[in-house]
Coordinates of C-alpha atoms in Angstrom, one line a residue:
X1 CA 28.5 -15.6 -18.9
X2 CA 28.2 -12.6 -20.1
X3 CA 28.7 -9.6 -17.8
X4 CA 26.5 -6.3 -18.3
X5 CA 27.8 -2.8 -19.0
X6 CA 25.1 0.2 -19.0
X7 CA 26.1 3.6 -19.1
X8 CA 25.2 4.0 -15.4
X9 CA 24.8 1.5 -12.3
X10 CA 20.9 0.8 -12.7
X11 CA 18.6 0.0 -9.3
X12 CA 17.3 -3.4 -9.5
X13 CA 14.0 -4.9 -8.9
X14 CA 14.0 -8.7 -8.3
X15 CA 10.0 -9.7 -8.4
X16 CA 7.3 -8.0 -11.0
X17 CA 4.4 -7.7 -8.1
X18 CA 2.8 -4.6 -6.9
X19 CA 5.5 -3.9 -4.4
X20 CA 8.4 -4.3 -7.0
X21 CA 6.1 -2.8 -9.4
X22 CA 5.7 0.5 -7.2
X23 CA 9.2 1.1 -6.3
X24 CA 10.1 1.1 -10.1
X25 CA 7.5 3.2 -11.5
X26 CA 8.6 6.0 -8.8
X27 CA 12.4 5.3 -9.3
X28 CA 11.4 6.3 -13.5
X29 CA 9.2 9.0 -12.4
X30 CA 12.5 9.8 -10.4
X31 CA 14.6 10.2 -14.1
X32 CA 16.7 7.2 -12.3
X33 CA 16.9 4.1 -14.9
X34 CA 15.4 0.8 -13.5
X35 CA 15.7 -3.1 -14.5
X36 CA 13.0 -5.3 -13.0
X37 CA 13.5 -9.0 -12.8
X38 CA 11.2 -11.4 -12.3
X39 CA 11.2 -15.2 -12.4
X40 CA 7.9 -16.6 -13.9
X41 CA 7.8 -17.0 -17.7
X42 CA 4.0 -15.9 -18.1
X43 CA 2.6 -12.8 -15.8
X44 CA -0.4 -14.4 -13.6
X45 CA -4.2 -13.8 -13.8
X46 CA -4.7 -14.3 -10.1
X47 CA -6.9 -12.1 -8.0
X48 CA -4.6 -12.0 -4.8
X49 CA -4.8 -9.1 -2.9
X50 CA -7.7 -7.9 -4.5
X51 CA -7.9 -5.0 -1.9
X52 CA -7.3 -1.5 -2.4
X53 CA -7.4 1.1 0.8
X54 CA -7.8 4.5 0.7
X55 CA -4.0 5.2 1.4
X56 CA -3.5 3.0 -1.9
X57 CA -5.9 4.8 -3.8
X58 CA -4.4 8.0 -2.7
X59 CA -0.9 6.7 -3.2
X60 CA -2.2 5.6 -6.7
X61 CA -3.4 9.4 -7.3
X62 CA 0.5 10.5 -6.6
X63 CA 1.6 7.5 -9.2
X64 CA -0.8 8.9 -11.6
X65 CA -2.3 5.7 -12.3
X66 CA -5.5 6.0 -10.5
X67 CA -7.7 7.2 -13.6
X68 CA -6.6 4.0 -15.3
X69 CA -7.3 1.1 -11.6
X70 CA -10.9 2.7 -11.6
X71 CA -12.3 1.3 -14.3
X72 CA -11.3 -1.9 -13.1
X73 CA -12.3 -2.3 -10.3
X74 CA -15.8 -2.0 -7.7
X75 CA -16.6 -0.6 -3.6
X76 CA -16.8 -3.9 -1.6
X77 CA -20.1 -5.7 -1.6
X78 CA -22.2 -6.5 0.9
X79 CA -21.8 -10.3 2.6
X80 CA -24.9 -12.2 3.3
X81 CA -24.9 -16.0 5.4
X82 CA -27.0 -18.4 4.8
X83 CA -28.7 -20.9 7.3
X84 CA -27.5 -24.5 7.1
X85 CA -29.1 -26.6 6.9
X86 CA -30.5 -25.8 3.5
X87 CA -28.2 -23.4 2.1
X88 CA -30.1 -20.9 1.3
X89 CA -32.2 -18.8 3.4
X90 CA -30.2 -15.5 4.5
X91 CA -29.6 -15.2 8.3
X92 CA -27.6 -12.1 7.8
X93 CA -26.4 -9.2 5.9
X94 CA -24.2 -7.1 7.0
X95 CA -20.7 -4.8 5.6
X96 CA -17.1 -6.4 6.4
X97 CA -16.1 -2.8 6.3
X98 CA -18.3 0.2 6.6
X99 CA -19.1 2.5 4.2
X100 CA -18.0 6.3 4.8
X101 CA -18.5 9.2 3.6
X102 CA -15.6 11.3 1.7
X103 CA -14.3 14.6 2.9
X104 CA -12.5 17.4 2.1
X105 CA -9.1 15.5 3.5
X106 CA -10.0 12.1 3.0
X107 CA -11.5 11.9 -0.8
X108 CA -11.1 7.7 -0.8
X109 CA -12.5 6.7 2.2
X110 CA -13.4 3.3 1.3
X111 CA -11.7 0.1 -0.1
X112 CA -11.7 -0.3 -3.8
X113 CA -11.0 -4.2 -4.9
X114 CA -9.2 -4.8 -8.0
X115 CA -7.8 -8.3 -9.2
X116 CA -4.0 -7.6 -8.9
X117 CA -3.3 -9.0 -11.9
X118 CA -5.1 -5.9 -13.6
X119 CA -3.4 -3.8 -11.2
X120 CA 0.4 -5.1 -12.3
X121 CA -0.8 -4.7 -15.7
X122 CA -1.6 -1.0 -15.6
X123 CA 1.8 -0.6 -13.5
X124 CA 3.5 -2.3 -16.5
X125 CA 1.5 -0.3 -18.8
X126 CA 2.9 3.1 -17.2
X127 CA 6.4 1.8 -16.8
X128 CA 6.2 1.2 -20.7
X129 CA 6.3 4.9 -21.0
X130 CA 9.9 5.1 -19.2
X131 CA 11.0 2.5 -21.6
X132 CA 11.0 0.2 -18.5
X133 CA 9.5 -3.5 -19.3
X134 CA 9.0 -6.4 -17.3
X135 CA 12.2 -9.3 -18.1
X136 CA 10.5 -12.1 -17.4
X137 CA 12.3 -16.0 -16.5
X138 CA 15.4 -13.9 -15.2
X139 CA 16.1 -14.8 -11.8
X140 CA 19.3 -13.9 -9.4
X141 CA 21.2 -16.7 -8.4
X142 CA 23.6 -14.4 -6.5
X143 CA 24.4 -11.2 -4.9
X144 CA 27.5 -9.2 -3.9
X145 CA 28.0 -5.5 -3.0
X146 CA 30.5 -3.6 -2.1
X147 CA 31.0 0.3 -0.9
X148 CA 30.2 1.1 -4.6
X149 CA 27.5 -1.1 -5.6
X150 CA 25.5 -4.5 -6.0
X151 CA 26.1 -7.2 -8.5
X152 CA 24.0 -9.5 -9.1
X153 CA 24.3 -12.9 -11.0
X154 CA 21.3 -13.3 -12.7
X155 CA 20.1 -16.3 -14.8
X156 CA 18.2 -16.1 -17.9
X157 CA 15.4 -19.5 -19.0
X158 CA 13.7 -17.0 -21.9
X159 CA 17.0 -16.7 -24.3
X160 CA 17.0 -18.2 -27.9
X161 CA 16.4 -22.1 -28.6
X162 CA 16.4 -22.9 -25.5
X163 CA 20.2 -21.8 -24.1
X164 CA 20.4 -20.8 -20.6
X165 CA 21.8 -17.3 -20.5
X166 CA 23.9 -15.9 -17.6
X167 CA 25.0 -12.5 -16.9
X168 CA 26.6 -10.1 -14.5
X169 CA 24.9 -7.3 -13.9
X170 CA 26.3 -4.3 -11.4
X171 CA 23.9 -2.0 -10.3
X172 CA 24.1 1.2 -7.7
X173 CA 21.1 -0.4 -5.2
X174 CA 19.1 -3.7 -5.5
X175 CA 15.4 -4.1 -3.9
X176 CA 13.9 -7.7 -3.6
X177 CA 10.2 -7.5 -4.3
X178 CA 10.8 -11.5 -4.8
X179 CA 8.3 -12.8 -1.8
X180 CA 8.9 -14.8 1.3
X181 CA 10.2 -17.3 -0.5
X182 CA 12.7 -15.0 -3.1
X183 CA 16.4 -15.1 -3.0
X184 CA 16.9 -11.7 -1.8
X185 CA 15.9 -12.2 1.8
X186 CA 18.1 -15.5 2.3
X187 CA 21.3 -13.2 0.1
X188 CA 21.3 -10.4 3.2
X189 CA 20.7 -13.0 6.1
X190 CA 17.5 -11.5 6.9
X191 CA 15.1 -14.0 8.7
X192 CA 11.8 -14.6 9.5
X193 CA 10.3 -14.4 12.9
X194 CA 6.6 -14.9 14.1
X195 CA 4.5 -18.1 14.3
X196 CA 2.5 -20.5 11.7
X197 CA -0.9 -22.3 11.9
X198 CA 0.2 -25.8 11.5
X199 CA -3.5 -27.0 12.4
X200 CA -5.2 -24.1 10.2
X201 CA -5.3 -23.7 6.2
X202 CA -6.9 -21.9 3.4
X203 CA -7.9 -23.1 -0.4
X204 CA -8.6 -19.6 -2.5
X205 CA -9.5 -19.4 -6.2
X206 CA -10.4 -17.4 -9.2
X207 CA -13.6 -19.3 -11.3
X208 CA -16.2 -18.9 -13.4
X209 CA -19.6 -19.6 -12.1
X210 CA -23.1 -19.9 -13.6
X211 CA -26.3 -19.4 -11.9
X212 CA -25.0 -17.4 -9.4
X213 CA -25.7 -13.4 -9.1
X214 CA -23.0 -11.0 -8.4
X215 CA -25.3 -9.2 -6.2
X216 CA -24.0 -10.4 -2.5
X217 CA -20.6 -11.8 -1.2
X218 CA -21.5 -14.9 0.1
X219 CA -21.0 -16.9 3.1
X220 CA -21.8 -20.6 4.5
X221 CA -20.1 -21.1 8.1
X222 CA -19.7 -24.5 9.7
X223 CA -19.0 -22.9 13.3
X224 CA -15.6 -23.5 15.2
X225 CA -14.5 -25.5 11.7
X226 CA -14.7 -23.6 8.5
X227 CA -16.2 -21.0 6.6
X228 CA -16.9 -20.6 2.6
X229 CA -16.9 -17.4 0.7
X230 CA -17.9 -16.7 -2.6
X231 CA -17.1 -13.1 -3.9
X232 CA -18.3 -11.4 -6.9
X233 CA -15.3 -10.0 -8.9
X234 CA -15.8 -6.9 -10.9
X235 CA -15.3 -9.1 -14.3
X236 CA -18.8 -9.8 -15.1
X237 CA -19.2 -13.8 -14.3
X238 CA -16.6 -14.0 -12.0
X239 CA -15.7 -15.2 -8.6
X240 CA -12.9 -15.3 -5.8
X241 CA -14.1 -18.3 -3.6
X242 CA -12.5 -19.7 -0.7
X243 CA -12.5 -21.8 2.2
X244 CA -10.2 -20.9 5.0
X245 CA -10.1 -23.1 8.5
X246 CA -9.6 -23.5 11.7
X247 CA -8.5 -26.3 13.3
X248 CA -9.4 -27.7 9.8
X249 CA -6.8 -28.0 6.7
X250 CA -8.5 -28.0 3.6
X251 CA -5.2 -28.9 1.9
X252 CA -6.6 -32.0 0.2
X253 CA -8.7 -30.2 -1.9
X254 CA -6.3 -27.8 -3.9
X255 CA -7.7 -30.8 -6.6
X256 CA -10.2 -29.0 -8.3
X257 CA -12.9 -32.0 -8.4
X258 CA -12.3 -32.3 -5.0
X259 CA -12.7 -28.6 -4.5
X260 CA -16.2 -28.2 -6.1
X261 CA -17.6 -31.0 -4.6
X262 CA -16.8 -29.6 -1.3
X263 CA -18.5 -26.5 -1.6
X264 CA -21.4 -28.3 -3.2
X265 CA -21.6 -30.6 -0.4
X266 CA -21.2 -28.2 1.9
X267 CA -23.2 -25.4 1.1
X268 CA -25.8 -27.6 -0.2
X269 CA -26.2 -25.4 -3.3
X270 CA -26.8 -27.0 -6.5
X271 CA -28.0 -24.3 -8.4
X272 CA -24.7 -22.9 -9.5
X273 CA -22.3 -24.6 -11.4
X274 CA -18.8 -23.9 -12.1
X275 CA -17.7 -23.2 -15.5
X276 CA -14.1 -23.3 -14.9
X277 CA -11.9 -23.0 -12.1
X278 CA -8.6 -20.3 -13.7
X279 CA -6.2 -20.6 -10.3
X280 CA -6.2 -22.5 -6.9
X281 CA -3.9 -22.1 -4.9
X282 CA -3.1 -22.8 -1.2
X283 CA -2.3 -20.8 2.3
X284 CA -0.9 -21.9 5.0
X285 CA -1.3 -19.0 8.0
X286 CA 1.6 -17.7 9.0
X287 CA 2.5 -14.5 10.4
X288 CA 5.9 -13.6 10.6
X289 CA 8.5 -10.4 9.9
X290 CA 11.9 -10.2 8.9
X291 CA 14.2 -9.1 11.7
X292 CA 15.8 -6.4 8.8
X293 CA 14.6 -4.6 5.9
X294 CA 18.3 -3.9 4.3
X295 CA 21.9 -4.7 4.5
X296 CA 24.1 -2.2 2.4
X297 CA 22.6 -1.6 -0.7
X298 CA 20.0 -4.7 -1.1
X299 CA 16.9 -4.0 0.4
X300 CA 13.5 -6.2 0.8
X301 CA 10.0 -4.9 0.4
X302 CA 6.4 -6.8 0.4
X303 CA 6.1 -10.2 0.9
X304 CA 9.9 -10.4 1.3
X305 CA 9.8 -8.4 4.6
X306 CA 7.0 -9.5 6.2
X307 CA 3.4 -12.3 5.3
X308 CA 0.5 -12.3 7.4
X309 CA -3.3 -12.9 7.1
X310 CA -5.3 -11.7 4.4
X311 CA -7.8 -10.5 6.8
X312 CA -7.6 -6.6 7.1
X313 CA -6.2 -7.1 3.5
X314 CA -2.9 -5.2 4.8
X315 CA -0.4 -7.6 3.0
X316 CA -0.5 -5.4 -0.9
X317 CA -2.0 -2.1 0.5
X318 CA 1.5 -2.4 3.2
X319 CA 3.4 -3.2 0.2
X320 CA 3.5 -0.7 -1.7
X321 CA 3.8 1.7 0.9
X322 CA 7.2 0.1 1.7
X323 CA 8.5 0.4 -1.5
X324 CA 7.5 4.1 -2.1
X325 CA 8.9 4.8 1.3
X326 CA 12.2 3.9 0.0
X327 CA 12.1 4.4 -3.9
X328 CA 12.0 8.3 -3.5
X329 CA 14.9 8.6 -1.1
X330 CA 16.3 5.7 -3.2
X331 CA 16.6 8.7 -5.9
X332 CA 18.3 11.2 -4.2
X333 CA 20.8 8.9 -3.1
X334 CA 21.6 7.4 -6.5
X335 CA 21.4 10.8 -7.8
X336 CA 24.2 12.0 -5.4
X337 CA 21.4 14.4 -4.1
X338 CA 21.3 13.0 -0.7
X339 CA 23.1 11.2 1.5
X340 CA 23.0 7.2 1.3
X341 CA 22.7 7.2 4.9
X342 CA 19.1 8.1 4.2
X343 CA 18.4 4.8 3.4
X344 CA 18.8 3.3 6.6
X345 CA 15.3 5.7 7.8
X346 CA 13.3 3.2 5.4
X347 CA 13.7 0.7 8.2
X348 CA 13.1 3.1 11.1
X349 CA 9.9 4.4 9.7
X350 CA 8.7 0.6 8.2
X351 CA 9.7 -1.6 11.0
X352 CA 7.2 -0.5 13.9
X353 CA 4.8 -0.2 11.2
X354 CA 4.6 -3.7 10.1
X355 CA 5.2 -4.9 13.8
X356 CA 1.4 -3.3 15.0
X357 CA -0.4 -4.0 11.8
X358 CA 1.0 -8.0 11.9
X359 CA -1.1 -7.6 15.7
X360 CA -4.4 -6.6 13.9
X361 CA -4.5 -8.8 11.5
X362 CA -3.6 -11.4 13.4
X363 CA -6.2 -10.6 16.0
X364 CA -8.5 -10.0 13.2
X365 CA -7.7 -14.0 11.9
X366 CA -9.3 -15.4 14.6
X367 CA -12.5 -13.9 13.2
X368 CA -12.2 -15.7 9.8
X369 CA -14.2 -18.9 11.1
X370 CA -17.2 -17.8 13.6
X371 CA -16.6 -19.8 17.1
X372 CA -20.3 -20.9 18.4
X373 CA -23.4 -21.7 16.4
X374 CA -25.1 -19.3 18.6
X375 CA -22.8 -16.3 17.8
X376 CA -24.0 -17.2 14.0
X377 CA -27.7 -15.9 15.0
X378 CA -26.1 -12.3 17.0
X379 CA -26.0 -9.4 16.1
X380 CA -22.7 -7.3 17.0
X381 CA -22.3 -4.0 18.5
X382 CA -22.2 -1.8 15.0
X383 CA -18.5 -0.5 16.1
X384 CA -16.9 -3.9 17.2
X385 CA -15.3 -6.5 15.2
X386 CA -16.3 -9.4 14.5
X387 CA -16.9 -12.9 12.3
X388 CA -15.5 -11.0 9.4
X389 CA -16.7 -7.8 9.9
X390 CA -13.7 -4.9 10.8
X391 CA -14.4 -2.3 12.5
X392 CA -11.0 -1.3 12.9
X393 CA -10.9 2.1 11.3
X394 CA -6.7 1.9 11.0
X395 CA -7.3 -0.8 8.3
X396 CA -7.5 2.0 5.9
X397 CA -4.3 2.8 6.9
X398 CA -4.9 6.4 7.0
X399 CA -3.2 7.0 10.3
X400 CA 0.0 5.4 9.7
X401 CA 3.1 7.7 10.1
X402 CA 6.9 8.2 10.9
X403 CA 6.9 11.1 13.8
X404 CA 9.6 9.5 15.4
X405 CA 11.7 9.1 12.5
X406 CA 14.8 11.0 12.8
X407 CA 14.2 12.7 9.4
X408 CA 11.3 14.8 10.2
X409 CA 10.8 18.2 12.0
X410 CA 7.8 19.8 13.5
X411 CA 8.7 23.3 15.5
X412 CA 6.1 22.3 17.9
X413 CA 7.8 19.1 19.6
X414 CA 6.8 15.6 20.2
X415 CA 3.2 16.5 22.7
X416 CA 5.6 14.8 25.3
X417 CA 6.1 12.0 23.7
X418 CA 9.1 9.7 23.6
X419 CA 10.3 7.5 20.3
X420 CA 8.8 4.7 22.3
X421 CA 5.4 6.1 22.7
X422 CA 5.2 7.5 19.0
X423 CA 6.6 3.8 17.7
X424 CA 3.5 2.4 19.9
X425 CA 1.0 4.4 17.7
X426 CA 3.0 3.9 14.1
X427 CA -0.3 2.3 13.0
X428 CA -3.0 3.3 14.7
X429 CA -2.0 6.8 14.8
X430 CA -3.7 10.1 16.3
X431 CA -7.1 10.1 14.9
X432 CA -8.7 13.5 15.6
X433 CA -5.6 15.1 16.5
X434 CA -3.8 18.5 14.9
X435 CA -1.8 16.7 11.6
X436 CA 2.3 17.0 12.4
X437 CA 5.1 16.2 10.4
X438 CA 5.7 12.0 10.4
X439 CA 1.5 11.9 9.7
X440 CA -0.6 11.5 6.7
X441 CA -0.8 14.9 4.4
X442 CA -4.6 15.3 3.6
X443 CA -6.2 16.7 0.8
X444 CA -7.7 19.9 0.2
X445 CA -10.2 20.4 -2.7
X446 CA -10.9 24.6 -4.4
X447 CA -7.9 25.2 -4.5
X448 CA -8.4 27.9 -7.1
X449 CA -5.2 30.1 -9.5
X450 CA -5.4 33.4 -10.6
X451 CA -6.6 32.4 -14.0
X452 CA -9.1 30.6 -11.7
X453 CA -8.9 26.9 -12.9
X454 CA -9.2 25.0 -9.9
X455 CA -7.5 21.7 -8.6
X456 CA -6.7 20.0 -5.1
X457 CA -3.5 19.1 -3.3
X458 CA -4.0 15.4 -4.3
X459 CA -3.1 16.6 -7.7
X460 CA 0.1 18.5 -7.1
X461 CA 1.3 15.8 -4.6
X462 CA 4.3 14.0 -6.6
X463 CA 6.6 10.7 -5.6
X464 CA 9.5 13.0 -7.7
X465 CA 9.7 16.4 -5.6
X466 CA 8.8 18.0 -1.9
X467 CA 5.6 19.8 -1.5
X468 CA 6.7 23.1 0.3
X469 CA 3.3 24.1 0.9
X470 CA 3.4 28.4 2.3
X471 CA 0.7 29.2 4.5
X472 CA 0.3 32.9 4.3
X473 CA -1.3 35.2 6.6
X474 CA -4.3 36.7 5.8
X475 CA -3.7 40.1 6.7
X476 CA -3.4 43.3 4.1
X477 CA 0.2 43.3 4.7
X478 CA 2.5 40.4 2.5
X479 CA 3.4 38.2 4.4
X480 CA 7.5 37.7 4.5
X481 CA 7.2 33.7 5.1
X482 CA 6.5 33.5 1.3
X483 CA 10.1 34.7 0.4
X484 CA 12.0 33.0 3.2
X485 CA 10.6 30.1 1.7
X486 CA 11.1 30.2 -1.1
X487 CA 14.4 31.5 -0.3
X488 CA 15.3 27.9 1.4
X489 CA 13.9 26.0 -1.5
X490 CA 16.1 27.7 -3.8
X491 CA 19.3 26.8 -1.5
X492 CA 18.3 22.8 -2.5
X493 CA 18.6 20.9 -5.7
X494 CA 17.2 21.8 -8.6
X495 CA 13.4 20.2 -9.1
X496 CA 13.3 19.0 -5.7
X497 CA 11.2 21.2 -4.5
X498 CA 7.8 22.7 -5.6
X499 CA 6.7 25.5 -3.6
X500 CA 3.0 26.7 -3.1
X501 CA 2.0 29.2 -1.7
X502 CA -1.6 29.3 -0.3
X503 CA -3.9 32.0 1.3
X504 CA -7.2 32.2 2.7
X505 CA -8.9 35.2 1.2
X506 CA -7.6 35.6 -2.9
X507 CA -4.9 33.8 -4.7
X508 CA -1.8 35.6 -3.6
X509 CA 0.4 37.5 -6.3
X510 CA 3.1 35.4 -8.5
X511 CA 6.2 34.7 -6.8
X512 CA 9.2 33.8 -8.8
X513 CA 9.9 29.8 -7.8
X514 CA 6.6 28.8 -6.6
X515 CA 2.8 28.8 -8.0
X516 CA 0.4 30.7 -5.9
X517 CA -3.8 29.5 -4.7
X518 CA -6.5 31.1 -3.0
X519 CA -7.7 28.3 -0.5
X520 CA -11.6 29.2 -1.5
X521 CA -13.2 27.2 0.9
X522 CA -10.6 27.1 3.5
X523 CA -9.9 23.3 3.1
X524 CA -6.6 23.4 3.2
X525 CA -6.3 25.8 6.5
X526 CA -8.7 23.5 8.5
X527 CA -6.8 20.0 7.3
X528 CA -3.5 21.1 7.6
X529 CA -4.7 23.6 11.5
X530 CA -3.5 26.5 10.5
X531 CA -5.2 29.3 11.8
X532 CA -6.5 32.1 9.4
X533 CA -4.5 34.8 11.0
X534 CA -1.4 32.7 11.3
X535 CA 1.8 31.5 9.2
X536 CA 3.7 28.4 8.4
X537 CA 5.3 26.2 5.9
X538 CA 3.9 22.3 5.3
X539 CA 6.2 20.3 4.0
X540 CA 5.3 16.9 1.8
X541 CA 7.4 14.7 1.2
X542 CA 7.3 12.9 -2.4
X543 CA 5.7 9.6 -0.5
X544 CA 2.7 12.0 0.7
X545 CA 3.9 12.2 4.6
X546 CA 4.5 15.4 6.0
X547 CA 8.4 16.1 6.5
X548 CA 8.4 19.6 8.2
X549 CA 6.3 21.6 10.1
X550 CA 7.8 24.9 10.4
X551 CA 7.4 28.7 10.7
X552 CA 10.8 30.1 9.3
X553 CA 13.3 29.7 6.8
X554 CA 15.7 28.5 9.3
X555 CA 13.8 26.2 10.4
X556 CA 12.9 25.2 6.3
X557 CA 16.8 24.7 5.8
X558 CA 17.2 22.4 9.0
X559 CA 14.5 20.3 7.5
X560 CA 16.3 20.2 4.3
X561 CA 19.6 19.2 6.2
X562 CA 17.8 15.9 6.9
X563 CA 17.5 15.1 3.6
X564 CA 19.8 16.7 0.7
X565 CA 23.5 16.9 0.7
X566 CA 23.9 20.5 1.2

């Protein structure tokens, strides 16, 4: 056994999927040294969680990876279902999620599809810029923690000449993003609670197919039994193929030959040819979450904390939000800029969200297979969910909030709601209401600086800093809120607050310690519901959620005291 001796305690990420990579990149951008540990010895090449919902796309903007993600994907295809017997006559065409127009506050309204392995590759490329590389063939075998840190015993199976190497590494914190069967969840005594659909099953394959155009996402259905799905992937000639059953378990179809024979027989289509099956996986439907998201200095995120139906495409997206929520807080605690108690709010803020997300996806699961033959031919109401039709707008994850959190602060109060009331709306949110502390921070374009250069709020928000938006009154007199807000920010640790002064009439005069913009089209004032002749301070957290809505320096300080060790 060898002992690792780094210059400082590291943060460790066990698992190199999207959840672990999001956390690692956030920490690296915050200047925190990390190690990313991955049990597998080769990177997978599977689609897996391919649907990136609008909130995830916004987070990718904050992380600075969206420009590299966009060329790799495409928006959701139109669904087309075929008549059986025969299998060639289209009987219905629709969108699984309706297309919505972009708006100034929601520039990414629709779901974007990128194969998961490509998303992970982009993350790894960006991590490499910080000198962070995934340590493959490495897994934890023991985790012990004390008041000062975490000791993790690591077994490396990639050592030279096949020799097994074992080390005990010392970390400030450890995060397990190592999946439902991973080591970390068991090490902290977290238990899954929920249900398993014993009579159901799903088989998924990444394939290459000749003779099938990529213009539609195709479905063949045997009501009450199973659905066959063939979805085009962004890569030419590649398709993601699924067989999902209810009261039907296709476990025997994990054999490639049987899988192909089943599809040809049940679709009655012999005009397309499977050239290759790149990956073939089986999934037993489980809808579960853990009883706790952490213990002491060890935390779990993503599938290690919750597993659920792929309906609604919430898994990868929820996991990324888990990790960002935790990582910015961990960065402050690691640097000694915040109390370790700040990390307890990770569980406080995420458990209600995941609880209600599981309810929504479990309900959608019942619509993966059409129940009655006649239902296939009946047009459904435009705004109602049904078979392979998701009309719950919360799936876009733009309404997720944490208004009940002890670290958010809104001087306007809670509209008479208590903590339990607000937790019940953690996932579905408050559509159409004013933005409050704990809500997603909206975007706003057409912000113009004194030189005439234009930007948007989502280019300003970053994962390593709070952004303090100072909305000034549009009067001829100087607004004292500017000086008050800048002074309040200066009491915080250096480089933790970015102050942005906004005005509706013209670009405010430069203020030391702040950047000024004219909200030339009023989008920021409108999105945050600030009247033109009013003033307010909105403090946006590194994860893109509103931490505070306040009106003076004292109220700013009250929020900062909840976050920083000041």
